[in-house]
XYZ file of C-alpha atoms in Angstrom:
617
model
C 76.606 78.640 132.130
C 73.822 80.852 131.201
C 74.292 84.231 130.456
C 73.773 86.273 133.680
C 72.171 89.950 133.055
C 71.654 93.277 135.337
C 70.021 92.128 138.914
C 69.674 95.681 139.840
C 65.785 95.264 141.690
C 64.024 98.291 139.918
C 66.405 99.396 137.529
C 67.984 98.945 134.604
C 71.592 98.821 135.245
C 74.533 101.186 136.395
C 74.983 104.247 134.318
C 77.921 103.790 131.871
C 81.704 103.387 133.579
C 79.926 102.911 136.898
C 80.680 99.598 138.914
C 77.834 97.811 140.397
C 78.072 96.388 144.057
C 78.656 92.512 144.317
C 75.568 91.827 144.918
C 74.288 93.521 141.902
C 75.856 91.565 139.410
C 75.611 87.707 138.156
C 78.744 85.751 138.869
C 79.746 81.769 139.247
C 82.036 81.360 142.463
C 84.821 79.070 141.403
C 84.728 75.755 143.413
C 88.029 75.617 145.586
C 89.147 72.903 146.991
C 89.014 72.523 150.888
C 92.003 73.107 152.940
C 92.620 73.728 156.512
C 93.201 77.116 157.623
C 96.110 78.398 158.798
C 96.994 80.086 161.897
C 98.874 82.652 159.949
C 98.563 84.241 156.759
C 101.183 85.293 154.261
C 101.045 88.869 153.709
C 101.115 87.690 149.840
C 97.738 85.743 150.253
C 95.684 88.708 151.577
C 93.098 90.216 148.793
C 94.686 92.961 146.653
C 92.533 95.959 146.810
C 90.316 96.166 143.612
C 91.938 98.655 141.451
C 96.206 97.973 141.987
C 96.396 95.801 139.901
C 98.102 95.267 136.331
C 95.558 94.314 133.137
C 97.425 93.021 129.826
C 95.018 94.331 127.196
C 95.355 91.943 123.833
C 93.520 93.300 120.865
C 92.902 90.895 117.311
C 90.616 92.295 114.663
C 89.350 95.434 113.021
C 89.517 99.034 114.257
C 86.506 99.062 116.001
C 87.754 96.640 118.132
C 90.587 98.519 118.669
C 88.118 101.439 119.553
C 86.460 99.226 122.232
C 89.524 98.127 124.013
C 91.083 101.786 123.973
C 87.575 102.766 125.778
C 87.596 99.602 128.082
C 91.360 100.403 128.998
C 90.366 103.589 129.707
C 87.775 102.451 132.386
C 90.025 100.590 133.664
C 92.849 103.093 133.811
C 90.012 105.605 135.793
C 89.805 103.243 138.331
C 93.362 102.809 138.992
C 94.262 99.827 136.979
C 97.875 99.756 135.187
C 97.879 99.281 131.567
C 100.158 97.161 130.016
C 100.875 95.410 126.952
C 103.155 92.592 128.193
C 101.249 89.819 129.063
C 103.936 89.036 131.910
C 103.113 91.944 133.890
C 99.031 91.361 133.657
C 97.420 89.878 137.227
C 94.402 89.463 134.352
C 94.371 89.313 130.473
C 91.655 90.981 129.039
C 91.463 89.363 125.319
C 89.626 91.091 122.511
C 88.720 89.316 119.809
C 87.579 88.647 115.740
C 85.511 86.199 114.311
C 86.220 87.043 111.043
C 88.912 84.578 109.988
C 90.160 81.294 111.398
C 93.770 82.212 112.013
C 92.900 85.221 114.579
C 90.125 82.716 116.180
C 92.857 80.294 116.524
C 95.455 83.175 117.647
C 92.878 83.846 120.507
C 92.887 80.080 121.385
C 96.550 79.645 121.757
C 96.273 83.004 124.205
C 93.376 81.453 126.317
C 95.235 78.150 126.699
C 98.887 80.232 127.868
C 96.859 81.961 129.836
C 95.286 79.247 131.289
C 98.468 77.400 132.069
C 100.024 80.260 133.885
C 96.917 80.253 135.938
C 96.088 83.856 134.811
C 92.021 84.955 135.570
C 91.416 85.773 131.626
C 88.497 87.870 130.758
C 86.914 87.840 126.600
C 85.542 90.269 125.248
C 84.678 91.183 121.234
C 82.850 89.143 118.632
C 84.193 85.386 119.644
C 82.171 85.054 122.586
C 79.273 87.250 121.015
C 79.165 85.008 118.190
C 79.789 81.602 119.535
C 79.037 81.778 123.608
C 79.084 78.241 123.657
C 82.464 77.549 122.537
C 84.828 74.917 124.630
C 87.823 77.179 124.723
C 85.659 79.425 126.816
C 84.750 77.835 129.801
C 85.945 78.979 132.891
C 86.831 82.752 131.657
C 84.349 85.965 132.154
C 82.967 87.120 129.238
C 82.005 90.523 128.026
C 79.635 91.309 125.030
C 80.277 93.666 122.543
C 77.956 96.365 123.916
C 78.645 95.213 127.699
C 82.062 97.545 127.145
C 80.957 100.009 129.557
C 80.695 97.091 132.029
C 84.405 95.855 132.041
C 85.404 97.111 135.164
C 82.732 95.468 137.013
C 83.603 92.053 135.538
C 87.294 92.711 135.911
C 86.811 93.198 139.868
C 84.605 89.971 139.995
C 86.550 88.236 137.720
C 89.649 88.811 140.426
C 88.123 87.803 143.040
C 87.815 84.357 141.536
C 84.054 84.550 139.929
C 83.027 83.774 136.511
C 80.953 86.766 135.115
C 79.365 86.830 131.680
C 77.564 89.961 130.028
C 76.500 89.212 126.665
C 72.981 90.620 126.056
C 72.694 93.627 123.738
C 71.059 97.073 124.864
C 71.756 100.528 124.376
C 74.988 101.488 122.419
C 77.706 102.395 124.977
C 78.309 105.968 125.735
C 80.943 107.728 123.269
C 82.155 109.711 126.284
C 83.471 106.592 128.094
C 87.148 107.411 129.332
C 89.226 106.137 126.730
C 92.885 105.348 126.118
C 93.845 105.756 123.265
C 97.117 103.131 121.878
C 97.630 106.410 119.666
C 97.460 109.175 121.596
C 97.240 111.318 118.316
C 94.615 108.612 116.444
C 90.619 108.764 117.605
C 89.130 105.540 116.179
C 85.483 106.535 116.209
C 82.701 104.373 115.923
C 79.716 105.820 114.073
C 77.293 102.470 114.132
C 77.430 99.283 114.882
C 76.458 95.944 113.361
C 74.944 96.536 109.185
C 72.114 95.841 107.254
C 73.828 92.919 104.774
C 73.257 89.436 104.857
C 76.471 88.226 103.863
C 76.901 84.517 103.571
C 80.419 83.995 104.963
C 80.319 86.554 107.561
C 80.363 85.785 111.273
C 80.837 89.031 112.497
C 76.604 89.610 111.875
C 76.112 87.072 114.287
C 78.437 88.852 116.766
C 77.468 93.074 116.167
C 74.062 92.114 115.075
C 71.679 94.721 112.933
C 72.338 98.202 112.259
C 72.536 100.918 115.662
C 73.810 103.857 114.254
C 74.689 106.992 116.775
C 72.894 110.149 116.661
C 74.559 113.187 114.620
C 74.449 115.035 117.626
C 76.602 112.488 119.743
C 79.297 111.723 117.180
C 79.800 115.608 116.590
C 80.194 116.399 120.568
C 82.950 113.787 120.073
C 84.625 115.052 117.487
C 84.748 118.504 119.460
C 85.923 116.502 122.404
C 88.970 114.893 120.647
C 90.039 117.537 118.862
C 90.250 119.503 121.853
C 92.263 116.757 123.252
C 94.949 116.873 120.556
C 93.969 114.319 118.544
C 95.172 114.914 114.591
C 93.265 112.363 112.776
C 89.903 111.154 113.094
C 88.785 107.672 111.943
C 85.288 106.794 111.145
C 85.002 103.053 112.157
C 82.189 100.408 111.418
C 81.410 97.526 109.897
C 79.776 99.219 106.859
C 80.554 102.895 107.020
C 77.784 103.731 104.195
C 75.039 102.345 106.120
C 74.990 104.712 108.530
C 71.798 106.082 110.074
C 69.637 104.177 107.650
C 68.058 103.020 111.289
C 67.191 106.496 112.489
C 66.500 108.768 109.348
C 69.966 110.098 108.505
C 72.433 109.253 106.163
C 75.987 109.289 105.864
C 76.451 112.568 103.875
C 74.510 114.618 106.196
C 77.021 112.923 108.977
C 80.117 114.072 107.008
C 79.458 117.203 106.496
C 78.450 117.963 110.483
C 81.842 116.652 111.506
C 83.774 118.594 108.850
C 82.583 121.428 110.420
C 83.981 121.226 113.368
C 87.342 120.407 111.755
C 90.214 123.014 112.543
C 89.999 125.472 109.491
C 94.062 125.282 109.322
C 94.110 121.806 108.445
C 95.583 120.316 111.496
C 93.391 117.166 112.425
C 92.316 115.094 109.449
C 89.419 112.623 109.010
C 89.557 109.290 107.180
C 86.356 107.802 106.414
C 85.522 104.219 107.264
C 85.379 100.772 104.996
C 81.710 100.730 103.134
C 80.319 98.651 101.336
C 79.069 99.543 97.360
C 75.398 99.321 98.068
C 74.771 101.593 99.984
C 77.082 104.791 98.957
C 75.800 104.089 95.026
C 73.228 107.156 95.857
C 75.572 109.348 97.878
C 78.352 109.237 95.453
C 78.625 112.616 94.287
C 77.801 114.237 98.066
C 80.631 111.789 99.364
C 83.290 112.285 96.530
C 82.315 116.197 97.481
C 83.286 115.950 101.148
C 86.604 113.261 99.879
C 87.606 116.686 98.382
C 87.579 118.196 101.281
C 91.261 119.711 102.547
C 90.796 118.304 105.532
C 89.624 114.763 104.579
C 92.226 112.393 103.274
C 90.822 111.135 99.967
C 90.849 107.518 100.769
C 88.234 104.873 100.819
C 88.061 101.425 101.616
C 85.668 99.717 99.317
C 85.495 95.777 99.443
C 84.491 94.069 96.189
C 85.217 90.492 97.168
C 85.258 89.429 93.794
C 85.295 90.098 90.156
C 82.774 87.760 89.287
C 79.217 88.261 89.586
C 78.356 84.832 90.122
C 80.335 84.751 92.845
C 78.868 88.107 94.788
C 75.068 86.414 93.730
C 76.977 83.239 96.293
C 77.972 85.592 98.917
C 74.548 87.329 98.949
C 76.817 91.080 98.534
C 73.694 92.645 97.047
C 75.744 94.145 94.276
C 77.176 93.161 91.034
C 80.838 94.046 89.493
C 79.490 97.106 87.818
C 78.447 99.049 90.620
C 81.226 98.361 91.945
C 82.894 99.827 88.578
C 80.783 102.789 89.636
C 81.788 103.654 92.660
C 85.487 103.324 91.632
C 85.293 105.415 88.599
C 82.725 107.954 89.962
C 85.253 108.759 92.660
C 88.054 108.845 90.359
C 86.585 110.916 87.888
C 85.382 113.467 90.923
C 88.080 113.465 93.553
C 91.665 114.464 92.831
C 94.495 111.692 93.799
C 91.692 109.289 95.228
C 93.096 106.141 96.522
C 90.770 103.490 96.974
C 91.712 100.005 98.365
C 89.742 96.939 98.388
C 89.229 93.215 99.698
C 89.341 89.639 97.578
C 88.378 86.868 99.140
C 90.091 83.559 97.205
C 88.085 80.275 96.945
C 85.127 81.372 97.859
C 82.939 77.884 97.252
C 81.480 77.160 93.885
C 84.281 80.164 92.251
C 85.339 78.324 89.048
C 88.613 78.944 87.027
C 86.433 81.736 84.890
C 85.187 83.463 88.252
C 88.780 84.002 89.723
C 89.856 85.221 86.092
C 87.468 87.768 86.416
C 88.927 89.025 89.575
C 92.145 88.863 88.469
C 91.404 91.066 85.495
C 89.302 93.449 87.595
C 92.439 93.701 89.595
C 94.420 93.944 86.804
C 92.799 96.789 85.567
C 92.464 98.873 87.971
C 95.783 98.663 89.849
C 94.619 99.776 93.106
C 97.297 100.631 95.342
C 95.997 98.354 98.232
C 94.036 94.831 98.172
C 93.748 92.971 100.992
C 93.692 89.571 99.522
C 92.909 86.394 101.793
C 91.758 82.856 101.295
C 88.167 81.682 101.840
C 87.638 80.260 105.436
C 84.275 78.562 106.540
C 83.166 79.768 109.671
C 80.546 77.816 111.903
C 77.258 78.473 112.056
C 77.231 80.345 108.112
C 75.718 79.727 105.017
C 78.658 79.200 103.440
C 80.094 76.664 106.033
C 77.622 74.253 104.381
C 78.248 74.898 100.727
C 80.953 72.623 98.552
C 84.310 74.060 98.913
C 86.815 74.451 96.141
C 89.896 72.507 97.176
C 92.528 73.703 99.448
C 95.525 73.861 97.555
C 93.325 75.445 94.054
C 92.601 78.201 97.066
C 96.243 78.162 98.120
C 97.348 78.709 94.239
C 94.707 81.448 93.156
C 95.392 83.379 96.587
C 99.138 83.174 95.439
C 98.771 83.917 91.612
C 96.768 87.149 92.812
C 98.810 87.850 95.256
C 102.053 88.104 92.928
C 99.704 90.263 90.126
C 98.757 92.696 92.768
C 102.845 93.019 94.059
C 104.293 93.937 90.849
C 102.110 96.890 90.782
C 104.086 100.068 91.127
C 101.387 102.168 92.470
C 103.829 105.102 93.624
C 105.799 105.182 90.697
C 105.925 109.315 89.656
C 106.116 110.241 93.002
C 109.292 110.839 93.188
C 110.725 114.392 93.616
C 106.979 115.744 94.283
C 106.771 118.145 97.262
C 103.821 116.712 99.673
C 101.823 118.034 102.809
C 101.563 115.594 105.189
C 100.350 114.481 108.375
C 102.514 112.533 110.830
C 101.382 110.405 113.782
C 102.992 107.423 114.466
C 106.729 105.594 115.040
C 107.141 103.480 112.500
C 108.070 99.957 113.626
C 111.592 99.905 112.979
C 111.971 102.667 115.150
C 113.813 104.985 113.441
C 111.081 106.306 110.423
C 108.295 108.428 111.805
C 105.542 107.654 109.671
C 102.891 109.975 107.848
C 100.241 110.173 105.339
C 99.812 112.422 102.004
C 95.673 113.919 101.376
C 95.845 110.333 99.305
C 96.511 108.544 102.542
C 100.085 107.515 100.910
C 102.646 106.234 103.747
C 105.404 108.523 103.478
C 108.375 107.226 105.910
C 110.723 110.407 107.161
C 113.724 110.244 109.341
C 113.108 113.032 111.686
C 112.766 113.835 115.582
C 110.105 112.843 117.436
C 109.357 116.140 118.469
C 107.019 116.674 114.841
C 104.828 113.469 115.978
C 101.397 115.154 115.658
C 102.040 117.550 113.383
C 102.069 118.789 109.341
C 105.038 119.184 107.268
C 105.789 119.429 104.015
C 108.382 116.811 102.670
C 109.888 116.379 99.330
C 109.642 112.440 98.392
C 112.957 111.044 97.515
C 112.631 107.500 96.577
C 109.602 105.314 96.156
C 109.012 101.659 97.116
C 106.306 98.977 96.857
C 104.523 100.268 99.830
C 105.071 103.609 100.677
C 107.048 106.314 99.972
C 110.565 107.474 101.890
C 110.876 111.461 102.011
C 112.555 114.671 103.683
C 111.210 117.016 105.353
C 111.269 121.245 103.947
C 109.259 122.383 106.694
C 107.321 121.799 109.890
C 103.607 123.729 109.338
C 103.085 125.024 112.912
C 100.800 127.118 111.739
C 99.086 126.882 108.025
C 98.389 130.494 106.172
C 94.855 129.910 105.453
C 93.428 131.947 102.221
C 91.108 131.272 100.506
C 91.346 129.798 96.701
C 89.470 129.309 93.790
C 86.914 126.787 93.478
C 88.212 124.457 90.245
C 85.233 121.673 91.164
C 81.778 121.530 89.872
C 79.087 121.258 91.686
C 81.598 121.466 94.938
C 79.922 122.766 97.923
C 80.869 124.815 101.025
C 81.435 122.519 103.974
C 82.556 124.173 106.654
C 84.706 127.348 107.816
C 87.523 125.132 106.515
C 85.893 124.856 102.900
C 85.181 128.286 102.802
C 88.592 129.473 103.383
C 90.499 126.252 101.513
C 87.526 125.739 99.173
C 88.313 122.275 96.906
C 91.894 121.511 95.845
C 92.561 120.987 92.143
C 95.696 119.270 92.822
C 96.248 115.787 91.836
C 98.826 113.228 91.871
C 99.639 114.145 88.685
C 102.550 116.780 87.692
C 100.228 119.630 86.526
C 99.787 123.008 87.906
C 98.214 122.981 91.157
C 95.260 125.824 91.832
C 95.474 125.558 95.338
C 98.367 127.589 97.611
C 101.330 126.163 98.983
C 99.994 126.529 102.487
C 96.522 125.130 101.976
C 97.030 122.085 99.598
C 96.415 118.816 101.397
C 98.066 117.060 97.795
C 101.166 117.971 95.642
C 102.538 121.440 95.936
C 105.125 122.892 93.142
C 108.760 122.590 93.895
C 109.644 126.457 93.458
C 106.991 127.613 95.837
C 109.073 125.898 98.649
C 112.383 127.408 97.037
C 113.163 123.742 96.191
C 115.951 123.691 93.473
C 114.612 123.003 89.877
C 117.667 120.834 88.746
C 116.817 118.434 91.345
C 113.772 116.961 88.384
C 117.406 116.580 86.579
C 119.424 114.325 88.686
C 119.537 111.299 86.382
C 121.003 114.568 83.909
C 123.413 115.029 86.443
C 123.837 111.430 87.742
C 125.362 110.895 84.001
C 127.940 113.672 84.276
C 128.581 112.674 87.771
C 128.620 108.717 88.428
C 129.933 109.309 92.277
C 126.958 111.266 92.544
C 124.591 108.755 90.763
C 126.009 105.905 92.340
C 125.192 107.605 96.172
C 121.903 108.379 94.738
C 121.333 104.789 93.680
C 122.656 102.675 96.757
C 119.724 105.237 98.633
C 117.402 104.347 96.807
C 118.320 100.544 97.357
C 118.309 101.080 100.990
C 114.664 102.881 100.980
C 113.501 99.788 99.200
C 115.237 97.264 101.893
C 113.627 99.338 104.962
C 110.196 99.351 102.990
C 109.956 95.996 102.705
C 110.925 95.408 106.485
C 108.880 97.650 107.990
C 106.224 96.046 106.251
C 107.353 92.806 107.530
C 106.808 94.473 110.974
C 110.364 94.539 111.902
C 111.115 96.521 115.110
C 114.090 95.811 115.539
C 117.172 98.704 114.273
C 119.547 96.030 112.981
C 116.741 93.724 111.224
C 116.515 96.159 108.529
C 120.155 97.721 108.966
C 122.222 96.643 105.542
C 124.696 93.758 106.932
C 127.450 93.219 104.116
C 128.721 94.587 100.566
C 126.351 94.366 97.832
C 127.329 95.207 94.086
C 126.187 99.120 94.686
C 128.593 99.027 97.156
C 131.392 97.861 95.980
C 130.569 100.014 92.720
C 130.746 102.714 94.850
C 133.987 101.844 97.113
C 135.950 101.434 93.526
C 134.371 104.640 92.099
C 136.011 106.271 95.030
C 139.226 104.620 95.137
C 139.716 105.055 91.402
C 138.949 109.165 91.865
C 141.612 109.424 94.369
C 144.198 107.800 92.149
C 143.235 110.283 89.713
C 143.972 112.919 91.718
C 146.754 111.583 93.288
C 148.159 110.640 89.333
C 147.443 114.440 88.616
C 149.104 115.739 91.456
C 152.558 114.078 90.973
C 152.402 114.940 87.270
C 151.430 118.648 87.694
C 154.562 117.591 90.175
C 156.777 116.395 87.823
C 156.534 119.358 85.435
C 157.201 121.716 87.659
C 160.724 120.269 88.762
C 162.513 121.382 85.529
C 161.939 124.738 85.545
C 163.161 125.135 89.583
C-alpha cells in the first residue's frame, strides 16, 4: 500500500492534535466478507463511539521515543481515550518502536503477531515503519511516521473503524505543546532536535529520523516554563545527538543551555540532565558545556558514546572521530567539572575489529573506569553499510562482548561513597517497590526506603552502603525549601548563568572527601557530615565494629542485604519477595550465635554475682 498523505483540498493539513473528518484522510477499507443481515442487532455489535475506548500504549527504544508516545497518549487521553499499559484491556495497541538493534525489532514482531492473533486493530508508530515501510510483519496495521505524532488520533479513529491508515511523510516538527502524558509525572523527556548530521555505517535509526531539525530556542524555553510550572523536577534533553543541536538554524548547543538554565527554579528544585552526544560535535563547546555541567542545577552527567577503542574501527563505522578526541572530551570534563560522571557505549564485533582492535577497547575501558558502559554486540541491520561488510564470527562476538562485559563489572565505581552526606533528587518507585529511587548532582542512583509522600522532592541522605550499581542511603532531611545564598566562585573562567548561578554560583564540591566551598543548603554534591549535626564517630564504625562484633556483625549482614536488593532491582525485579532474603546465610547464623552466646554470658554472670551473694545472707 502506498503511503497515503493530507487530502485536505487547499490546505495543508489539520493544525496539530486536531482530527481530520473521514473524508479528509487516506485510508484502505478492510475487505469483509459478505454475510446476510440480520433482523436484529446485538447491542454488542453497534459502533463504539470514537473516543470510549481503551489504547494499550507499548513503548521499545530510546527516550525520545518515550517522549513521542507520552505526547501521542496524551492526544489520545484529550479526546477521551483510556490509557493503559496492559495489553488485555487495549480495544487497539498502539506499538512504538526501535530500529536500532535486532532483539527490540524482533520484540516488536512477536507483539504484532499476539496482537494479530487476538484479532486486536494494532497501530505502529516510531522508527520500524519509518525505516523499513515495506516490511512483511506490517501489512494490515496503520502506520504512523515519526513526525505524523500529532496525527495519532486521527489514525486511531480510522484505524477502529476497520481502515488501514498510513502517515509516513516528513514535514514540520510536531508542536512541543501537544498534550502530553507523561509515564513520569515528575520526568519531562524533551526533545530538542531530531534526526543528526552523522553518517554512521551501522545505524538504522538515520534512515528512520532522517537529517538534522533542530527546535527554535524560543520554543524549547516556553517548554521548559510550561513543565516546570506543571511540577515537573527534572528535565531531560533528548535526541539522537544532543551536540548537534541547531547546527541547521544558526545556534548551537551552549547558547541553548544556558536559555533553559535560566528559567530553572533558583532553589534548586527541578534539575536538567543533558542528552547523549556524540564527540564531534561538543569538541568546540567543551569548556562552555563543562561550564553549564557545573551548574547547581544541572546534574553533571553526560552520555558520550565512543563505540570503540580502536581507531580503525571508528574509520569502519564512519564516527568522524578518532580515540583521542574522544580522550578529550573525557578528560576536559573531568579536569573542569567536579564529580562528572560520564557513561559511554561499545559496540562488540563490529566487522573487520581484529583481536588488537577489541584490546584497545578493552584498555580504553580499563583505564578509565567509567561508572556506566552500555556494552552490546554488533547486529547488521538491512539496508546499511555495514550489513554488507564481512562479519567477525558469532561466537568471537559472543566472547569479546562477555570478556568486556566481566572487566567493566568488577569495577567498583562507588567505592568511597560510603558515609558521605548527599543532596538528592527523588522521582521515581524503584521496581521492587519498596526503594524510592533518586539521583546525586553526579546522577548516582541512590536507593532510600522512605514514604512516598517525598516523590518529587530534595533531601539530603547520608549513604550507608554501596553496591555495583547504585548506592543505598537514609534520609537527614526533606529540603522543602532550600536557603539560597550566595557562595564563592572556586571555578575559573565560570560564568553567571542564570538567577540560580548568581545566587549558588559554581560548586567546588567533588566526590572526593575534601572541604566543600559551597553551603549545606546549596550544594547539589557532597556536603560535610557536621553541618547536618551528623555524628563524627560514625567515619569510625569499623573502630567500633572491632570493640563491638554484635554491632559489626548487624552492620555487615546490611550491607549484604543492600548488595542482594542492588543486584535485583537491576534485574528489574518487581516483585517484594524476589529480592526478600529467603534462608540463613553464614552472616546470619554468625549473628544468631553472637547473640545466643551474649545471653549466656549474662545469664553465667548473673547466677555467679548470684552465687556470691548467698553466703553472706
Amino acid at each position: 500500500m502506498e503511503d497515503i498523505e493530507d487530502l485536505l483540498v487547499g490546505t495543508g493539513g489539520a493544525p496539530p492534535g486536531f482530527r481530520l473528518p473521514l473524508n479528509a484522510v487516506g485510508v484502505n477499507p478492510r475487505k469483509k466478507n459478505k454475510a446476510k443481515p440480520s433482523k436484529i442487532s446485538p447491542l454488542n455489535d453497534l459502533p463504539k463511539i470514537p473516543g470510549t475506548q481503551t489504547i494499550y500504549v507499548k513503548t521499545f527504544g530510546c527516550s525520545h521515543n518515550q517522549s513521542d508516545s507520552e505526547y501521542m497518549a496524551g492526544q489520545l487521553s484529550s479526546f477521551g481515550y483510556a490509557i493503559s499499559d496492559n495489553p488485555e484491556e487495549g480495544d487497539l495497541w498502539l506499538i512504538n518502536t526501535c530500529t536500532v538493534k535486532n532483539p527490540s525489532q524482533s520484540a516488536m514482531n512477536t507483539l504484532i503477531t499476539k496482537g494479530k492473533s487476538s484479532k486486536k486493530p494494532l497501530v505502529v508508530a516510531g522508527c520500524v515503519p519509518q525505516g523499513s515501510r515495506d516490511l512483511k510483519e506490517l501489512e494490515g496495521v496503520s502506520i504512523v511516521g515519526v513526525q505524523q505524532i500529532d496525527r495519532v488520533v486521527e489514525v486511531v479513529e480510522e484505524t477502529l473503524k476497520g481502515h488501514e491508515v498510513r502517515l509516513l511523510n516528513r514535514k514540520t516538527l510536531p508542536a512541543l505543546d501537544l498534550p502530553k502524558v507523561r509515564k513520569n509525572k515528575f520526568v519531562e523527556i524533551l526533545p530538542i532536535n531530531v534526526g543528526c548530521l552523522g553518517a554512521c555505517t551501522y545505524c538504522k535509526t538515520k534512515h528512520a529520523r532522517g537529517h538534522l531539525g533542530s527546535y527554535t530556542v524560543d520554543s524549547l524555553v516556553e517548554r521548559v516554563k510550561t513543565v516546570i510550572a506543571d511540577g515537573v523536577k527534572e528535565i531531560w534533553l533528548s535526541s539522537e545527538d544532543t551536540g548537534a543541536y541547531g547546527r541547521d538554524i544558526g545556534v548551537n548547543l551552549p547558547i541553548l543551555l544556558n536559555a533553559i538554565v535560566a528559567e530553572l527554579p533558583p532553589d534548586g528544585s527541578t534539575m536538567l540532565r543533558i542528552g547523549m552526544t556524540n564527540p564531534p560535535f561538543i569538541l568546540e563547546h567543551l569548556k562552555e558545556i563543562a561550564s553549564v555541567l557545573r551548574h547547581p542545577c544541572v546534574y553533571s552527567f553526560l552520555h558520550v558514546p565512543v563505540q570503540s577503542g580502536s581507531d580503525a574501527v571508528l574509520t569502519a563505522m564512519n564516527r568522524e572521530y578518532t580515540v583521542s578526541e574522544f580522550r578529550t572530551v573525557v578528560d576536559t570534563l573531568t579536569e573542569l567539572v567536579p564529580g562528572m560522571q560520564i557513561a559511554t557505549d561499545i559496540i562488540c564485533g563490529f566487522p573487520g575489529e581484529t583481536d588488537e582492535d577489541f584490546a584497545q577497547t578493552v584498555n580504553l575501558i580499563k583505564e578509565y573506569k567509567l561508572p556506566q558502559v552500555h556494552i552490546s554486540q554488533f547486529y547488521p541491520r538491512p539496508g546499511t553499510p555495514a550489513a554488507r561488510m564481512k562479519k567477525v564470527p558469532s561466537t568471537t562476538v559472543k566472547n569479546r562482548s562477555r570478556e568486556l562485559t566481566s572487566v567493566f563489572e568488577a569495577f567498583t565505581p562507588y567505592n568511597g561513597m560510603e558515609g558521605r552526606v548527599e543532596r538528592i533528587w527523588i522521582t521515581e518507585i524503584a521496581t521492587d517497590g519498596i526503594h524510592l529511587v533518586g539521583h546525586t548532582k553526579g546522577y548516582v542512583q541512590v536507593l532510600i526506603i522512605a514514604p512516598e509522600s517525598i516523590l518529587g522532592t530534595s533531601a539530603m541522605v547520608k549513604i550507608t552502603s554501596v553496591g555495583r550499581w547504585s548506592v543505598f542511603g537514609e534520609v537527614i532531611e526533606v529540603l522543602t525549601q532550600v536557603d539560597v545564598q550566595k557562595a564563592p566562585n572556586n571555578v575559573p573562567n565560570q560564568e553567571k548563568l542564570s538567577p540560580c548561578s548568581n545566587q549558588y554560583e559554581s560548586c567546588a564540591c567533588s566526590k572526593e572527601p575534601e572541604p566543600c566551598s559551597c553551603g549545606p543548603d546549596i550544594c547539589g554534591g557532597q556536603i560535610r557530615l557536621e553541618e547536618y549535626a551528623v555524628s563524627k564517630n560514625d567515619s569510625s564504625m569499623e573502630n567500633r565494629g572491632i570493640k563491638n562484633p554484635i554491632h559489626w556483625l548487624l552492620r555487615k549482614r546490611r550491607n549484604h542485604q543492600s548488595k542482594e536488593v542492588e543486584n535485583d532491582i537491576a534485574s528489574g525485579l518487581k516483585n517484594k519477595q524476589d529480592w526478600s532474603p529467603g534462608g540463613w546465610d553464614i552472616v546470619d547464623r554468625a549473628l544468631l550465635v553472637g547473640i545466643f552466646v551474649s545471653f549466656l554470658m549474662i545469664v553465667a554472670v548473673i547466677m555467679h554475682l548470684e552465687f556470691r551473694t548467698l553466703p553472706s545472707k
